[in-house]
Short mmCIF file of C-alpha atoms in Angstrom, two decimals:
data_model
loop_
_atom_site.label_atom_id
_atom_site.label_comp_id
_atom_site.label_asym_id
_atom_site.label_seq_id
_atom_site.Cartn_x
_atom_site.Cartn_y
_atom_site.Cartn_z
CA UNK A 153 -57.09 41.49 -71.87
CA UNK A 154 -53.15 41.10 -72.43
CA UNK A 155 -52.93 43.23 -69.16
CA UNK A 156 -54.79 41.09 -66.73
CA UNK A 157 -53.19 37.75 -67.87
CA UNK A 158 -49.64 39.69 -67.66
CA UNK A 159 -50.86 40.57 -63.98
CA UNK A 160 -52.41 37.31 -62.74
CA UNK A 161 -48.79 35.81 -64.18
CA UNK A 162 -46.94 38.03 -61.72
CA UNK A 163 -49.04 37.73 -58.96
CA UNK A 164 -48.69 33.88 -59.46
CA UNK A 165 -45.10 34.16 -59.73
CA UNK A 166 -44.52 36.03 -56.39
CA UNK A 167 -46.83 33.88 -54.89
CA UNK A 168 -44.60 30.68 -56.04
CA UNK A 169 -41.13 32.69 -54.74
CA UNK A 170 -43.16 33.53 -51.45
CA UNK A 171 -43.30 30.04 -50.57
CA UNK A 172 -39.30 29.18 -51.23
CA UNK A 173 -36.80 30.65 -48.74
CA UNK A 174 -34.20 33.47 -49.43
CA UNK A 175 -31.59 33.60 -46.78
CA UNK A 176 -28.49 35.74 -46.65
CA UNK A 177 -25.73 34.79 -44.30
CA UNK A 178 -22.79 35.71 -42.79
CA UNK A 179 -20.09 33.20 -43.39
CA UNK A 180 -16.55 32.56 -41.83
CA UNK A 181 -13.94 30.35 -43.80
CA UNK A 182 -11.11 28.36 -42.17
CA UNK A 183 -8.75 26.89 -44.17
CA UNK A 184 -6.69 23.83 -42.92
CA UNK A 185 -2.85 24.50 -43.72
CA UNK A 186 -1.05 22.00 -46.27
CA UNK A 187 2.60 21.11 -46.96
CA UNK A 188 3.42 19.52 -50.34
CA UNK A 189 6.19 20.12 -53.01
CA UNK A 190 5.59 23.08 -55.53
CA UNK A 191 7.31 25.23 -57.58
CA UNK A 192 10.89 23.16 -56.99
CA UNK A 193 10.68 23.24 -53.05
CA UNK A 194 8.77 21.76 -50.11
CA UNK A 195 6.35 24.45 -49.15
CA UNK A 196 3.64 25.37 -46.52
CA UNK A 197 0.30 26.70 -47.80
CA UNK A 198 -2.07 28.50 -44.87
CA UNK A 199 -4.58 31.11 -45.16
CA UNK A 200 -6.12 33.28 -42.03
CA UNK A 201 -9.75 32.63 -40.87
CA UNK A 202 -11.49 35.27 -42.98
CA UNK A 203 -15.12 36.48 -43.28
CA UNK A 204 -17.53 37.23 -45.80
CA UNK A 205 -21.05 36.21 -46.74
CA UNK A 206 -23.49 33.94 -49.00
CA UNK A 207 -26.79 34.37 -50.66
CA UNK A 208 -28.84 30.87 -50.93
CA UNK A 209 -32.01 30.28 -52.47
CA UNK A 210 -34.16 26.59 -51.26
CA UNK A 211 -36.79 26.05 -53.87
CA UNK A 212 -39.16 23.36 -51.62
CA UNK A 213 -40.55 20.86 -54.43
CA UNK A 214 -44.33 20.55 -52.68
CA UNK A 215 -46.31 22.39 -50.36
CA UNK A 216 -47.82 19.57 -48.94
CA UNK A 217 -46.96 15.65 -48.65
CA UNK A 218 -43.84 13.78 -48.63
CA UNK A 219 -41.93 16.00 -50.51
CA UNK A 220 -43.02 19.08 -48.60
CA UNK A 221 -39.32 19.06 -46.45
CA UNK A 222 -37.13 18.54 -49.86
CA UNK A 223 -35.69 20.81 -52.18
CA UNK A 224 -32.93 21.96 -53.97
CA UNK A 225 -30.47 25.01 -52.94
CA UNK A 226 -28.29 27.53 -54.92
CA UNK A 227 -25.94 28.93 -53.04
CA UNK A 228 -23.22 32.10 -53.98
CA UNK A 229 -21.31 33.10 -51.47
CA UNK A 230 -17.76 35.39 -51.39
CA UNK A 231 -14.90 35.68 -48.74
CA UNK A 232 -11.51 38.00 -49.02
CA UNK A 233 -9.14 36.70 -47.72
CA UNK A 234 -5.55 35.70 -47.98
CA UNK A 235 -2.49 33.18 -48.69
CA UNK A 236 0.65 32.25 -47.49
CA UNK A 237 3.46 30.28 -48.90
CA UNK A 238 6.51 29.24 -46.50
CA UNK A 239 9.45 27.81 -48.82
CA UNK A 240 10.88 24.92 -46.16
CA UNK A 241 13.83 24.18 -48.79
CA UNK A 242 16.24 26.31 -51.11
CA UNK A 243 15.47 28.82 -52.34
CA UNK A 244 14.16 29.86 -48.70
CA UNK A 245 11.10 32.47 -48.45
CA UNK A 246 8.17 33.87 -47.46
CA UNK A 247 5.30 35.16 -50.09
CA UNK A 248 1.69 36.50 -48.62
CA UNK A 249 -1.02 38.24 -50.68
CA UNK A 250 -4.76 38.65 -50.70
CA UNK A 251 -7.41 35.95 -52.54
CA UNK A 252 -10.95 37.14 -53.18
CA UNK A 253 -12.64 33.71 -53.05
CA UNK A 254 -16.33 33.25 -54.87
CA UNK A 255 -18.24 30.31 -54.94
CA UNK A 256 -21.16 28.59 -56.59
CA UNK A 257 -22.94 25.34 -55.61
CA UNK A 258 -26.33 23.05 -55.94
CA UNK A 259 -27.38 20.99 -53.63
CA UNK A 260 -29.74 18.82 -52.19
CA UNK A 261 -31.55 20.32 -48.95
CA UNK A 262 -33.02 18.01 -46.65
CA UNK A 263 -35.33 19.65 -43.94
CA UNK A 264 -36.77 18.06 -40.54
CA UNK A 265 -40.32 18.93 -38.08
CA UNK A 266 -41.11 22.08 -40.62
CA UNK A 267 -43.76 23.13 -38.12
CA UNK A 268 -41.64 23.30 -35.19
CA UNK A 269 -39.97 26.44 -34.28
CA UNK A 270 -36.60 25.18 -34.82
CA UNK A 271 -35.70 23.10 -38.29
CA UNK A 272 -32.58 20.71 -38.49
CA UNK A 273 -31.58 20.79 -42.05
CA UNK A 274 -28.83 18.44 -43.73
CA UNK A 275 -27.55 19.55 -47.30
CA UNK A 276 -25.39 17.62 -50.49
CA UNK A 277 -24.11 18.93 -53.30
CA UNK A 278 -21.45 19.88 -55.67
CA UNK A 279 -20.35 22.80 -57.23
CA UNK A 280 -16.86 25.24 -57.47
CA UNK A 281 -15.54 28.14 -56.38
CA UNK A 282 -13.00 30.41 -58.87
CA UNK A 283 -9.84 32.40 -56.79
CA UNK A 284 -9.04 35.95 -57.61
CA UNK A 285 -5.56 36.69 -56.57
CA UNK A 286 -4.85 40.40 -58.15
CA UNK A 287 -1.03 41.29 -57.46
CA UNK A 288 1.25 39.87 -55.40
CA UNK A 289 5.45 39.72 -55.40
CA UNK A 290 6.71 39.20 -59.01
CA UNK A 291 3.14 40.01 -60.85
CA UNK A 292 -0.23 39.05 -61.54
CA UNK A 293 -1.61 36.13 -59.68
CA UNK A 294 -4.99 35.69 -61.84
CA UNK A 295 -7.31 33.34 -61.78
CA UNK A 296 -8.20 29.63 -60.53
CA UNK A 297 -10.98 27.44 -60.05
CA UNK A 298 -11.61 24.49 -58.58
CA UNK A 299 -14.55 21.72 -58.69
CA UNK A 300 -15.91 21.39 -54.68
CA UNK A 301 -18.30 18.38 -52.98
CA UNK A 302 -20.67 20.19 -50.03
CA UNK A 303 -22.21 18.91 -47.08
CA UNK A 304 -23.58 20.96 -44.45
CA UNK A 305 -25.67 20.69 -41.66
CA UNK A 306 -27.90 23.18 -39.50
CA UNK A 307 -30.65 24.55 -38.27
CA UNK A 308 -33.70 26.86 -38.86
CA UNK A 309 -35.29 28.97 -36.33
CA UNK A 310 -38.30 31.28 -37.31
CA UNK A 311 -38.34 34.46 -35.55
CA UNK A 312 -41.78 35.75 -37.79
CA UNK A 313 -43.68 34.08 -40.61
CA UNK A 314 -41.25 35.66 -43.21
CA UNK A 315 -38.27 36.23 -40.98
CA UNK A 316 -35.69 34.03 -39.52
CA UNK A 317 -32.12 33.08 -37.94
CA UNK A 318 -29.95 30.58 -39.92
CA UNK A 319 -26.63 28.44 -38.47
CA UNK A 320 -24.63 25.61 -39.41
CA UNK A 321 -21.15 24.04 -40.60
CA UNK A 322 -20.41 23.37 -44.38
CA UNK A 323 -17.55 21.25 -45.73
CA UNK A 324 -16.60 21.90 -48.58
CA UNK A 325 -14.26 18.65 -50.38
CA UNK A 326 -11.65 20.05 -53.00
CA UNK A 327 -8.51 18.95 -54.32
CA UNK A 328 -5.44 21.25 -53.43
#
């Protein structure tokens, strides 16, 4: 008897995950330069466009109704790439090395004409992402993390019932 309720459980819970969306994406990240003052001098900050990719997770709160086009995403996503710092005052120099960036947020997913072939989607949220620096001139860079705001916006198109294509812009709002 334990062994039939154990089953009908399982087959219950892939029937719920089923009906939620599981999307793996490429992603490219493009960083807009910054100039402040750091470390005793004026200083340029830039990092190259870099790629890497993101796992998200939309758990749709109804199958049927008004709620049927909201739910709530959980996003993780990782780029390498790199930074640059240009010293504009004494002491003059130049100091490049490579960031391994990952990220985590929640949001708020927004979805439009579900039974269409193509679905506009907006997103919210808020999460943060934690930098990975590893070596670079004069020792170990370790760690930092940041709080970030999201919004994003894209669209949906199914391909098959369970398979599909995936494209938008995110924003992602963080202090510097």
């Amino acid at each position: 008897m334990n062994l039939r309720l154990v089953i009908i459980l399982l087959v219950a819970t892939i029937a719920a995950v089923a009906a939620d969306d599981i999307a793996v994406v490429g992603i490219v990240q493009v960083t807009h330069n910054a100039t402040g003052f750091g470390y005793g001098t004026l200083q340029t900050q830039s990092s190259p466009i870099s790629p890497g990719f993101s796992i998200e997770y939309r758990h749709w709160w109804s199958g049927e109704g008004a709620w049927s086009d909201r739910g709530l995403a959980i996003t993780y996503s990782v780029t390498r790439s790199g930074a640059g710092f240009v010293a504009l005052s004494p002491p003059y120099c130049v100091v490049k090395f490579g960031l391994n960036r990952h990220e985590f947020d929640v949001a708020y997913v927004h979805r439009f004409h579900i039974t269409s072939a193509l679905s506009p989607y907006i997103k919210a949220g808020a999460g943060g992402f934690i930098t990975n620096g590893g070596m670079a001139p004069g020792g170990v860079l370790g760690t930092d993390g940041q709080f970030d705001v999201v919004a994003e916006a894209g669209a949906d198109t199914r391909i098959t019932r369970h398979l599909g294509l995936r494209y938008g812009a995110t924003l992602h709002l963080f202090r510097a």
